Short mmCIF file of C-alpha atoms and ligand atoms in Angstrom, two decimals:
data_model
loop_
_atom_site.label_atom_id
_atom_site.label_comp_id
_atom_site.label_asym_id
_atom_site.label_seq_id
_atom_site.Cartn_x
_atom_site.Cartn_y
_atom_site.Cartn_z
CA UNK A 1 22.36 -6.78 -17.52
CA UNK A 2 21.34 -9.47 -15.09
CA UNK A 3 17.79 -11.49 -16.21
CA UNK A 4 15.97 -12.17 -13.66
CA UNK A 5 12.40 -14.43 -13.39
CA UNK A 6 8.95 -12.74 -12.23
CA UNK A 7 7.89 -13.66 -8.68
CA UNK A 8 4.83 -15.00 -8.39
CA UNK A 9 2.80 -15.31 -4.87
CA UNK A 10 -0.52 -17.15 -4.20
CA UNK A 11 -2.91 -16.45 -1.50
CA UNK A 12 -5.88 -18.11 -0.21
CA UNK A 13 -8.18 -16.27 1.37
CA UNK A 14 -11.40 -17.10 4.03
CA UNK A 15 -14.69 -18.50 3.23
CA UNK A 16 -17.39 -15.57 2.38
CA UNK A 17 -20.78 -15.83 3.68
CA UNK A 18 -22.09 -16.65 0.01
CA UNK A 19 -19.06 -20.11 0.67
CA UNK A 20 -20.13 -20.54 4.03
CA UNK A 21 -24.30 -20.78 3.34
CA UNK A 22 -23.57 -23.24 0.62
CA UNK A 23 -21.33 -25.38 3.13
CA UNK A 24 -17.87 -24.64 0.84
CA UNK A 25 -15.20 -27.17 1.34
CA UNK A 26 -11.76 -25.81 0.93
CA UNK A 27 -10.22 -27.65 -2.16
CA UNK A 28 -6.68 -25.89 -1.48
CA UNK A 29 -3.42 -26.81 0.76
CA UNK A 30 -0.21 -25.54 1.12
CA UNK A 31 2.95 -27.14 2.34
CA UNK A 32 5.99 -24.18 1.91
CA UNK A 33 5.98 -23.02 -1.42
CA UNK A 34 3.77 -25.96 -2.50
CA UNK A 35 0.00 -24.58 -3.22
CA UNK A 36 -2.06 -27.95 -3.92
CA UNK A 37 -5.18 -28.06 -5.39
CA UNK A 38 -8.24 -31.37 -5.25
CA UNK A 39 -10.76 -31.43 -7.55
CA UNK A 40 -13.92 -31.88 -6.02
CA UNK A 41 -15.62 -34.43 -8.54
CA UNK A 42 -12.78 -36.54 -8.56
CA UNK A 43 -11.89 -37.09 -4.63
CA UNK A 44 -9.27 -40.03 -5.36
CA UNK A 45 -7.59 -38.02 -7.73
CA UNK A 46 -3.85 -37.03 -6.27
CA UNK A 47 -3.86 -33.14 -6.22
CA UNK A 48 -2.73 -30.79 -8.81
CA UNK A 49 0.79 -29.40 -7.67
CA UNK A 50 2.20 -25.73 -8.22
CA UNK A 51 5.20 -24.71 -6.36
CA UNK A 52 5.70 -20.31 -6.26
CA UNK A 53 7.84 -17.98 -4.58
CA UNK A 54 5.58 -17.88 -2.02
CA UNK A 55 2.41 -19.64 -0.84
CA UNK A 56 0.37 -17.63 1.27
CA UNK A 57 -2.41 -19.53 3.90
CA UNK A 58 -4.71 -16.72 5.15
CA UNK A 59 -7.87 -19.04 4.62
CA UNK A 60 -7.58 -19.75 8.92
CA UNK A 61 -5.69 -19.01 11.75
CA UNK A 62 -6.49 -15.38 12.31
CA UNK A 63 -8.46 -12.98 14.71
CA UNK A 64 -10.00 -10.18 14.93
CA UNK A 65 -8.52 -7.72 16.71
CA UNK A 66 -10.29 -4.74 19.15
CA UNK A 67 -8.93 -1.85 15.85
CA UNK A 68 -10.43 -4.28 13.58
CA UNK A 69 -7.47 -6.21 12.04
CA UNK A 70 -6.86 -9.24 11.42
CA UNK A 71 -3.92 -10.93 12.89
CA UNK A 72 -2.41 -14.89 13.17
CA UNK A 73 -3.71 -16.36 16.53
CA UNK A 74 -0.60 -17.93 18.19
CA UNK A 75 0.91 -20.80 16.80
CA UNK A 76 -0.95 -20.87 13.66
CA UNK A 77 0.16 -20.05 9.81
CA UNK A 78 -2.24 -17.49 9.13
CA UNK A 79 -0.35 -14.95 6.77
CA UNK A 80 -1.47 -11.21 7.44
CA UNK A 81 -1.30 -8.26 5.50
CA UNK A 82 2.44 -7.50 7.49
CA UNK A 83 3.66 -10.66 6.57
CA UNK A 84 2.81 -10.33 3.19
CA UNK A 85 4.24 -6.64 2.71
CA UNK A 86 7.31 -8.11 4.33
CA UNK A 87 8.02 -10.37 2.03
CA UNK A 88 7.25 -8.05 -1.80
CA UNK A 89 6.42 -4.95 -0.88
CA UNK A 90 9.91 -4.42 1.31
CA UNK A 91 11.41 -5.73 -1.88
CA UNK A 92 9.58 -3.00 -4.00
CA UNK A 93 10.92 -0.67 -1.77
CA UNK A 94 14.34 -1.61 -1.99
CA UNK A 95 14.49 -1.63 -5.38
CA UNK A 96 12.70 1.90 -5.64
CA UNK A 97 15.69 3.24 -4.06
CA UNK A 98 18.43 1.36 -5.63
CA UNK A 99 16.73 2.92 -8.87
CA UNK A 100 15.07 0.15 -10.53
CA UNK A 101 11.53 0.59 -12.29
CA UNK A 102 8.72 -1.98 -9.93
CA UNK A 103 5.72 -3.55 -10.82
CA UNK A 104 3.32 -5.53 -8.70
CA UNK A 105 0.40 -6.78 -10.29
CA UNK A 106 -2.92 -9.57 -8.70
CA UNK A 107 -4.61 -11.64 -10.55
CA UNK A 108 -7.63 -13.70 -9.49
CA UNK A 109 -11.76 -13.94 -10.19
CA UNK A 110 -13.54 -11.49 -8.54
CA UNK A 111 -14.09 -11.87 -4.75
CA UNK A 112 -10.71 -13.56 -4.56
CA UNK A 113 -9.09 -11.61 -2.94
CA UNK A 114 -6.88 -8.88 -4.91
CA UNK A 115 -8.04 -5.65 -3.56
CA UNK A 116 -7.42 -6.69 -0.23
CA UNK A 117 -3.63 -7.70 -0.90
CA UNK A 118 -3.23 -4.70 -3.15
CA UNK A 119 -5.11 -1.91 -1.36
CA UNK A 120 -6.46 -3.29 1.83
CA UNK A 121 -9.83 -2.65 3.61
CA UNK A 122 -9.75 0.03 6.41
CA UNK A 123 -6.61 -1.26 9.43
CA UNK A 124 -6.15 -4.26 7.41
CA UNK A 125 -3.84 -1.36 4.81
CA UNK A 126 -2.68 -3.53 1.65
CA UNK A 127 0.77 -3.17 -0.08
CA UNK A 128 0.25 0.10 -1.74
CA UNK A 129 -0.68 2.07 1.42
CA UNK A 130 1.96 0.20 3.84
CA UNK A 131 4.76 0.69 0.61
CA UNK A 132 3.82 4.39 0.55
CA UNK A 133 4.09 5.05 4.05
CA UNK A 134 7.35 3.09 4.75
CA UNK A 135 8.36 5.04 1.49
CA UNK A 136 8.09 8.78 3.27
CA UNK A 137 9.53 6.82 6.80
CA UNK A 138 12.26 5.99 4.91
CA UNK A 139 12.98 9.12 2.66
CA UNK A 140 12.13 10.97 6.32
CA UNK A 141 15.79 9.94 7.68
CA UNK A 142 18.53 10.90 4.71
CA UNK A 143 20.18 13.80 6.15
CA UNK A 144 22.30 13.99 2.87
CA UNK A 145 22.26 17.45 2.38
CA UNK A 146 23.27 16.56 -1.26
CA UNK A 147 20.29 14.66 -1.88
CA UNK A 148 16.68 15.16 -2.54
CA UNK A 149 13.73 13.38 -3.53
CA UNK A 150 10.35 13.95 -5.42
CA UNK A 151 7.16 11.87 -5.67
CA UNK A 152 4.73 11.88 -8.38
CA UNK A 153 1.25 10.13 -7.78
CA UNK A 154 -1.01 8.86 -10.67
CA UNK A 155 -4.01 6.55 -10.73
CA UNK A 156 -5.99 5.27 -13.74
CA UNK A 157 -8.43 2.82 -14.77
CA UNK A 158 -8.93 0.68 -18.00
CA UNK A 159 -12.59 0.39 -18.63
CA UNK A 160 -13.80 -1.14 -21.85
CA UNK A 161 -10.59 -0.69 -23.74
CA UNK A 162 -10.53 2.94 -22.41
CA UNK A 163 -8.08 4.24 -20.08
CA UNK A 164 -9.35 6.69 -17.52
CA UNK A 165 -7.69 9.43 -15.30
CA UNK A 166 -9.22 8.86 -11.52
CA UNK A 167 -7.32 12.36 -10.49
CA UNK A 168 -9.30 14.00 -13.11
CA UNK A 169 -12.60 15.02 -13.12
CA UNK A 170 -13.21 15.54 -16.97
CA UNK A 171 -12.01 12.64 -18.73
CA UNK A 172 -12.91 13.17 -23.01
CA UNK A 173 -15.28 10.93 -24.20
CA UNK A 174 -13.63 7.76 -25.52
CA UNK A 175 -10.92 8.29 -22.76
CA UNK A 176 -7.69 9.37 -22.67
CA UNK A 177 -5.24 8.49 -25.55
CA UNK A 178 -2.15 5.71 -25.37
CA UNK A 179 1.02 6.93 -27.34
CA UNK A 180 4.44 4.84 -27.91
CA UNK A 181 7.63 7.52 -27.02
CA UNK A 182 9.13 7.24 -30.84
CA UNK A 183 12.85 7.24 -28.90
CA UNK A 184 12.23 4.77 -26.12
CA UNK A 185 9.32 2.90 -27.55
CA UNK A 186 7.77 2.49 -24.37
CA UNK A 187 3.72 3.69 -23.94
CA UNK A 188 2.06 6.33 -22.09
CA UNK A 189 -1.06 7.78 -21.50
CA UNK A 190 -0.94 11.36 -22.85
CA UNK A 191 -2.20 14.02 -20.68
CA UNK A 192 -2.50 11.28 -17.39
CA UNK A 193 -2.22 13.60 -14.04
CA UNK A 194 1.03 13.21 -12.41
CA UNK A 195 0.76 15.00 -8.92
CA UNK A 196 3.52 15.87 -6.71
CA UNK A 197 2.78 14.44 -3.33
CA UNK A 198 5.35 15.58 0.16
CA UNK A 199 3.67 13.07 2.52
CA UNK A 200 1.87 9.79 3.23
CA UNK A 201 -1.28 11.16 4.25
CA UNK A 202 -1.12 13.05 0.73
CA UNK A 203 -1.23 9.70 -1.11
CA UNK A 204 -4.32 8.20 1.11
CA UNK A 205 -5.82 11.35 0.26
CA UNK A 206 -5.20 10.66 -3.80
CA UNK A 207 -6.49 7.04 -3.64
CA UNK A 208 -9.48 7.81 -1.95
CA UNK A 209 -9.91 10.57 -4.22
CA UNK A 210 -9.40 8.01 -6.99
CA UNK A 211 -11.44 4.98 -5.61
CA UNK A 212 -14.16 7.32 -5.25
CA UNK A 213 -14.26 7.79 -9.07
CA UNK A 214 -13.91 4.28 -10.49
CA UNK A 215 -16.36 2.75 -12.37
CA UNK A 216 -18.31 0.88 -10.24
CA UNK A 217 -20.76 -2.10 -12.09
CA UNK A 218 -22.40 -5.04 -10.57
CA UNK A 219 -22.33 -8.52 -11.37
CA UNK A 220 -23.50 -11.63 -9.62
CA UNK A 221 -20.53 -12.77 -8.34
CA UNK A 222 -19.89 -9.48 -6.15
CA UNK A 223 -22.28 -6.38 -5.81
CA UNK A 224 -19.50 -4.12 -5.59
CA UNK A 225 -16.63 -5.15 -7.61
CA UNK A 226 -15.12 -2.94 -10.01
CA UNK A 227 -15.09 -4.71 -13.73
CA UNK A 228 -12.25 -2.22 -14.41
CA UNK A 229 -8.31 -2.79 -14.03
CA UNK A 230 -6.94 -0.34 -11.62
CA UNK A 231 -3.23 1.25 -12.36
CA UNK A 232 -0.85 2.95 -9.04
CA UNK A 233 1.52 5.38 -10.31
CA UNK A 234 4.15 6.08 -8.38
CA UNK A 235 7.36 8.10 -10.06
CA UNK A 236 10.32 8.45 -7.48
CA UNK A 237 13.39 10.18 -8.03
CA UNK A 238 16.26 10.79 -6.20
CA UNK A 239 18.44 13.77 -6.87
CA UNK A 240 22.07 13.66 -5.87
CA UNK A 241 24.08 16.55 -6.47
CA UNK A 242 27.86 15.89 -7.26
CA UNK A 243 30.85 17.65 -7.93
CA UNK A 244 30.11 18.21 -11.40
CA UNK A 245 26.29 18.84 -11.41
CA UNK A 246 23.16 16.59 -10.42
CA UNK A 247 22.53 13.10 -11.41
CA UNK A 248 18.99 11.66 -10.87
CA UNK A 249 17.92 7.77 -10.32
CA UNK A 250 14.35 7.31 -11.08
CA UNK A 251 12.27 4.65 -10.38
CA UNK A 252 8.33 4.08 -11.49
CA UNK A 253 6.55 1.65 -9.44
CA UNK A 254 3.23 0.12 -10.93
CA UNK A 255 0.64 -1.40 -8.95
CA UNK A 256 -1.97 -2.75 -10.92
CA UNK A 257 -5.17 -4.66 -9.40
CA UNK A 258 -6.68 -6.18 -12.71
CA UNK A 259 -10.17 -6.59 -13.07
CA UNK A 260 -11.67 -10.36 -12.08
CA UNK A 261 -10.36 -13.14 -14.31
CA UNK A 262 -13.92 -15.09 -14.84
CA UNK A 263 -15.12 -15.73 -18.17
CA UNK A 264 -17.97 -13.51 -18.34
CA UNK A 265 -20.44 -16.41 -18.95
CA UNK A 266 -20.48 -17.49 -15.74
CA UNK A 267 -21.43 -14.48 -14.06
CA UNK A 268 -24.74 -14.11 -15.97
CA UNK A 269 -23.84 -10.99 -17.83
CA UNK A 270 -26.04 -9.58 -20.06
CA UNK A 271 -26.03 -6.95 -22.79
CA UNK A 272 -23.75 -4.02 -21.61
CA UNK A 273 -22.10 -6.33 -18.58
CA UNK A 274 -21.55 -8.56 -21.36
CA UNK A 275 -19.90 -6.32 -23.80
CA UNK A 276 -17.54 -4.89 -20.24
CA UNK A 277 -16.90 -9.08 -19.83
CA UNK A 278 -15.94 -9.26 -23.10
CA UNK A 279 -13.60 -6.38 -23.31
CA UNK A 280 -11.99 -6.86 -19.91
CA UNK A 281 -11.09 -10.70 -21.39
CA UNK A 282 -9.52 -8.95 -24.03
CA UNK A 283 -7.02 -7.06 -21.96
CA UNK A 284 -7.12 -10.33 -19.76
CA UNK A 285 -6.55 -13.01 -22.63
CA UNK A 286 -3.81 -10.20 -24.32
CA UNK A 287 -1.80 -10.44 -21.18
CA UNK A 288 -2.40 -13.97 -21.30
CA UNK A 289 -0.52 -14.34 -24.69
CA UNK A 290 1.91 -11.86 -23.61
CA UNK A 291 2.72 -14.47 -20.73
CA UNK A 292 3.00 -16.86 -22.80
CA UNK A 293 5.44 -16.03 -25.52
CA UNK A 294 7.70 -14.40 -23.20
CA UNK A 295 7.36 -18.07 -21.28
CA UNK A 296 7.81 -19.74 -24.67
CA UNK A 297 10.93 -17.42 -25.39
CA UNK A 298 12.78 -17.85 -21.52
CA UNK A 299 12.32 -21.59 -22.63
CA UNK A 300 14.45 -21.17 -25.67
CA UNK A 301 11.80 -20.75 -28.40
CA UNK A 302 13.15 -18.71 -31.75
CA UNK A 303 10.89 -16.13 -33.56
CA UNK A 304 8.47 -15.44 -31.25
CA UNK A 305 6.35 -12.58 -31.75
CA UNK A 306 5.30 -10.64 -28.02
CA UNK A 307 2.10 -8.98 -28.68
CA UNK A 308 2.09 -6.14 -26.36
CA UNK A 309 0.25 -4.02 -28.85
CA UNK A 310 -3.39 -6.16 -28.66
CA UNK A 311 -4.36 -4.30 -25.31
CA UNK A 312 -4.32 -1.48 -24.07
CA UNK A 313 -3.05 -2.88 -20.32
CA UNK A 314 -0.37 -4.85 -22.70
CA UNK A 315 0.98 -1.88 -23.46
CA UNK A 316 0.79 0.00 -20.32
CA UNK A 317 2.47 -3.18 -18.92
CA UNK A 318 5.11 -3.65 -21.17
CA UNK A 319 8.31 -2.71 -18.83
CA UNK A 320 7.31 -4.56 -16.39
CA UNK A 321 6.59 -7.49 -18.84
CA UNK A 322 10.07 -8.88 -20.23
CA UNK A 323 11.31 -5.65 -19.73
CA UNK A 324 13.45 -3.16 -17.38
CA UNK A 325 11.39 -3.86 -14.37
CA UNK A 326 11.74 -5.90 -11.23
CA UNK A 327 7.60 -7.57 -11.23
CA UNK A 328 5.54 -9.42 -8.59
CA UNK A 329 2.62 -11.33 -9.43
CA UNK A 330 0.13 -12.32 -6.72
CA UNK A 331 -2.68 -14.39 -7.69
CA UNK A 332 -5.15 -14.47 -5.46
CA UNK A 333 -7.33 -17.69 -4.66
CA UNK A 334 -10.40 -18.71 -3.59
CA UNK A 335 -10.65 -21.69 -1.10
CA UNK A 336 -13.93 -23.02 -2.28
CA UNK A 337 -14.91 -26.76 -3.86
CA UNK A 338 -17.56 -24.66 -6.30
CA UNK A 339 -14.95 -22.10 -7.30
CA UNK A 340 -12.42 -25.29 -8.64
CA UNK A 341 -12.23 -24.62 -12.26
CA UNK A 342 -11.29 -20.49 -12.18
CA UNK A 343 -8.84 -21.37 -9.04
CA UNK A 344 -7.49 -24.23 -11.11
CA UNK A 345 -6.82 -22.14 -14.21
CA UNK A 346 -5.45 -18.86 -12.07
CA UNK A 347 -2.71 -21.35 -10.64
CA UNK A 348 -2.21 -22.27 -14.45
CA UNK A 349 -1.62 -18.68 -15.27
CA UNK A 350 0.65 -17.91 -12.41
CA UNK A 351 2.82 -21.13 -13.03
CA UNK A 352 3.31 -19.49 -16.83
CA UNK A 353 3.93 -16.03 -15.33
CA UNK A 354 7.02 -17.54 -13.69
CA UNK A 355 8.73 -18.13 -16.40
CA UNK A 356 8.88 -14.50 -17.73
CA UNK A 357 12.47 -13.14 -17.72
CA UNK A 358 13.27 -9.23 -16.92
CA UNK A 359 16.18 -7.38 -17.72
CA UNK A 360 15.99 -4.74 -14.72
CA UNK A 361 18.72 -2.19 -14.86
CA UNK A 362 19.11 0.77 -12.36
CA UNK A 363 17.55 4.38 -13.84
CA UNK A 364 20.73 7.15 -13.23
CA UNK A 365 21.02 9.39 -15.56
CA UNK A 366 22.95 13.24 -15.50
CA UNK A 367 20.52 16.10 -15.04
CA UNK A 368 21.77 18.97 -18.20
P1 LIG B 401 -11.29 -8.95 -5.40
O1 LIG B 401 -10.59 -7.63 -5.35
O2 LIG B 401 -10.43 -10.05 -5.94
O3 LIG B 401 -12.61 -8.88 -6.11
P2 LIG B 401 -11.53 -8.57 -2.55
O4 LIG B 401 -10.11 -8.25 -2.26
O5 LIG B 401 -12.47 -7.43 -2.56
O6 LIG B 401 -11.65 -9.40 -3.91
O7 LIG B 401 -11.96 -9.68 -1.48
C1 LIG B 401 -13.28 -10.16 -1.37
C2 LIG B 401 -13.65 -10.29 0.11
O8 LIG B 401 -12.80 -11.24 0.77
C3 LIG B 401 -13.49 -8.99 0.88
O9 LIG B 401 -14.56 -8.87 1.78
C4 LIG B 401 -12.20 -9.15 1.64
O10 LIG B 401 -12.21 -8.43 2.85
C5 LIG B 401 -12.12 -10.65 1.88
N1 LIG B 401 -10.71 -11.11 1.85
C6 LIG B 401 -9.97 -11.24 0.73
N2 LIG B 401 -8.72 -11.68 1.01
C7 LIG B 401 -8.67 -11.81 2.36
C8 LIG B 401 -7.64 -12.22 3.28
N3 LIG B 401 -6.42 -12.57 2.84
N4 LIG B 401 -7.95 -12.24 4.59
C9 LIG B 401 -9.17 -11.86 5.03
N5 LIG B 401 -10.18 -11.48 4.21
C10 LIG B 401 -9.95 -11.44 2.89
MG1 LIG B 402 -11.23 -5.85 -6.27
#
């Protein structure tokens, strides 16, 4: 069993208007893999320097085109939405069909950019709806009459230290339950709607039906940001039949766009926005300390304890955390001077998230 580190990506996005009336200066560069960071109170200061996977630049460089998406004008390092599939979600992909489980999860503070890597506004399709699609393109050519495949969809959102169904439309009070398997150990969400699904358009259908029915809350920083962390299903199996009955490789691919990252002081949450700011930190700061100790023990360190059990998104992540699953971290940045401090400390968080180890093995197992 091969160990193999997370990959971590960073991506800058544009200005917003809110960066652009307040005459934002961009505090980030990027040379390669190299994402450096000035701090705008100390301007003789050298740069803080993080060096990832990948280092996305789609702060410039782009236009707009007549359908509405945005694409690198010539001869400039704007990275676009096909660029960045290209590089992870082609690789989640891959993996789905050698067998091996996936996860993909962004980090950032609201208005950063994750839903737009993830999930994509309108033409300008994110990695789950361009990994979907190529998915069915790619199933659409076996002409192995001894093999067939099967899809199963789920979407869910952790609210409050609750975990709701967005394919269902009576979730109990309290939401729906998290188990542990007593054989495999691993979590699940008992009674979570797993729907078959034959096509792409079949999937867009289930998101929207699911984005429709997250819980939506306002804050200061962005009117309609969900405070909830958002969790892509997607079970894939491949059934091969062989001379002595039918083996199946199975791959689950999770694509998780987590709530904002800011402390919930500094969006001037009160009373119930508060309580939401306090609990998302908790599934924030678990995964934090989850991060860490599985840093602490790639670097060597005895005893240490993981503590997947504090959260419930710990425990929902927990494969794809130290575990049998190929993962992909994107943390998403803003560009602007007044945004320093929560950039500063997602690059902190992504530089520990490298460290994590997997042990990835393929999922083929006899069908009885
Ligand atoms: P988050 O999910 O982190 O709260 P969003 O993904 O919704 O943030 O992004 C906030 C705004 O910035 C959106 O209007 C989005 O279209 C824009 N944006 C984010 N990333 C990019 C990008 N790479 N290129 C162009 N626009 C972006
Ligand atoms: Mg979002």
């Amino acid at each position: 069993m091969a160990l193999e580190a997370v990959k971590v990506a960073v991506r800058v996005r544009p200005f917003n208007q809110r960066e652009i009336d307040r005459q934002a200066k961009c505090v980030i560069k990027m040379d390669g893999q190299m994402t450096m960071i000035y701090n705008p109170d100390a301007p003789n200061e050298d740069p803080k320097k993080f060096s990832f996977d990948y280092s996305y630049w789609s702060h410039d460089g782009f236009r707009m085109t007549p359908d509405g998406s945005a694409e690198p004008v010539r001869g400039s390092t704007y990275a676009c939405q096909r660029t960045v599939f290209d590089d992870l979600g082609q690789g989640v992909l891959n993996n789905a069909f050698e067998g091996y489980n996936c996860s993909l999860f962004a980090y950032g503070q609201t208005g950063s950019g994750k839903s737009y890597s993830v999930v994509g506004y309108g033409v300008n399709r994110g990695i789950i709806p361009i990994t979907c699609d190529e998915l069915f393109k790619t199933m659409s050519t076996n002409n192995d009459p001894n093999k067939r495949y099967e899809v199963l969809f789920s979407m869910l959102e952790i609210y409050n230290e609750q975990v709701r169904d967005l394919l269902s439309k009576d979730n109990p009070k309290g939401g729906l339950n998290v188990r542990q398997n007593p054989k495999l150990g691993m979590f699940y969400v008992e009674g979570l709607k797993k729907v078959p699904v034959g096509s792409y358009s079949e999937i867009e259908k289930r998101m929207e039906q699911g984005t429709q029915s997250r819980t939506v809350a306002s804050t200061n920083m962005n009117a309609t940001s969900s405070r909830a962390h958002t969790v892509v299903t997607i079970v894939f199996d491949q059934i091969i039949k062989t001379n002595n009955g039918e083996t199946k490789k199975s791959s689950t691919m999770n694509l998780v766009d987590l709530a904002g990252s800011e402390r919930a002081d500094s969006t001037g949450a009160t009373g119930d926005r508060l309580k939401e700011g306090a609990n998302i930190n908790k599934s924030l700061s678990a995964l934090g300390n989850v991060i860490s100790a599985l840093a602490d023990l790639s670097m060597g360190k005895k005893k240490v304890m993981v503590p997947y059990r504090d959260s419930i998104l710990t425990k929902l992540l927990q494969n794809a955390l130290g575990g049998n699953s190929k993962t992909i971290m994107i943390a998403a940045l803003s560009p602007a001077d007044i945004n320093y401090d929560e950039t500063l400390s997602t690059l902190r968080y992504a530089d520990r998230a490298k460290k994590i180890q997997n042990k990835a093995v393929i999922n083929e197992n006899p069908l009885d």
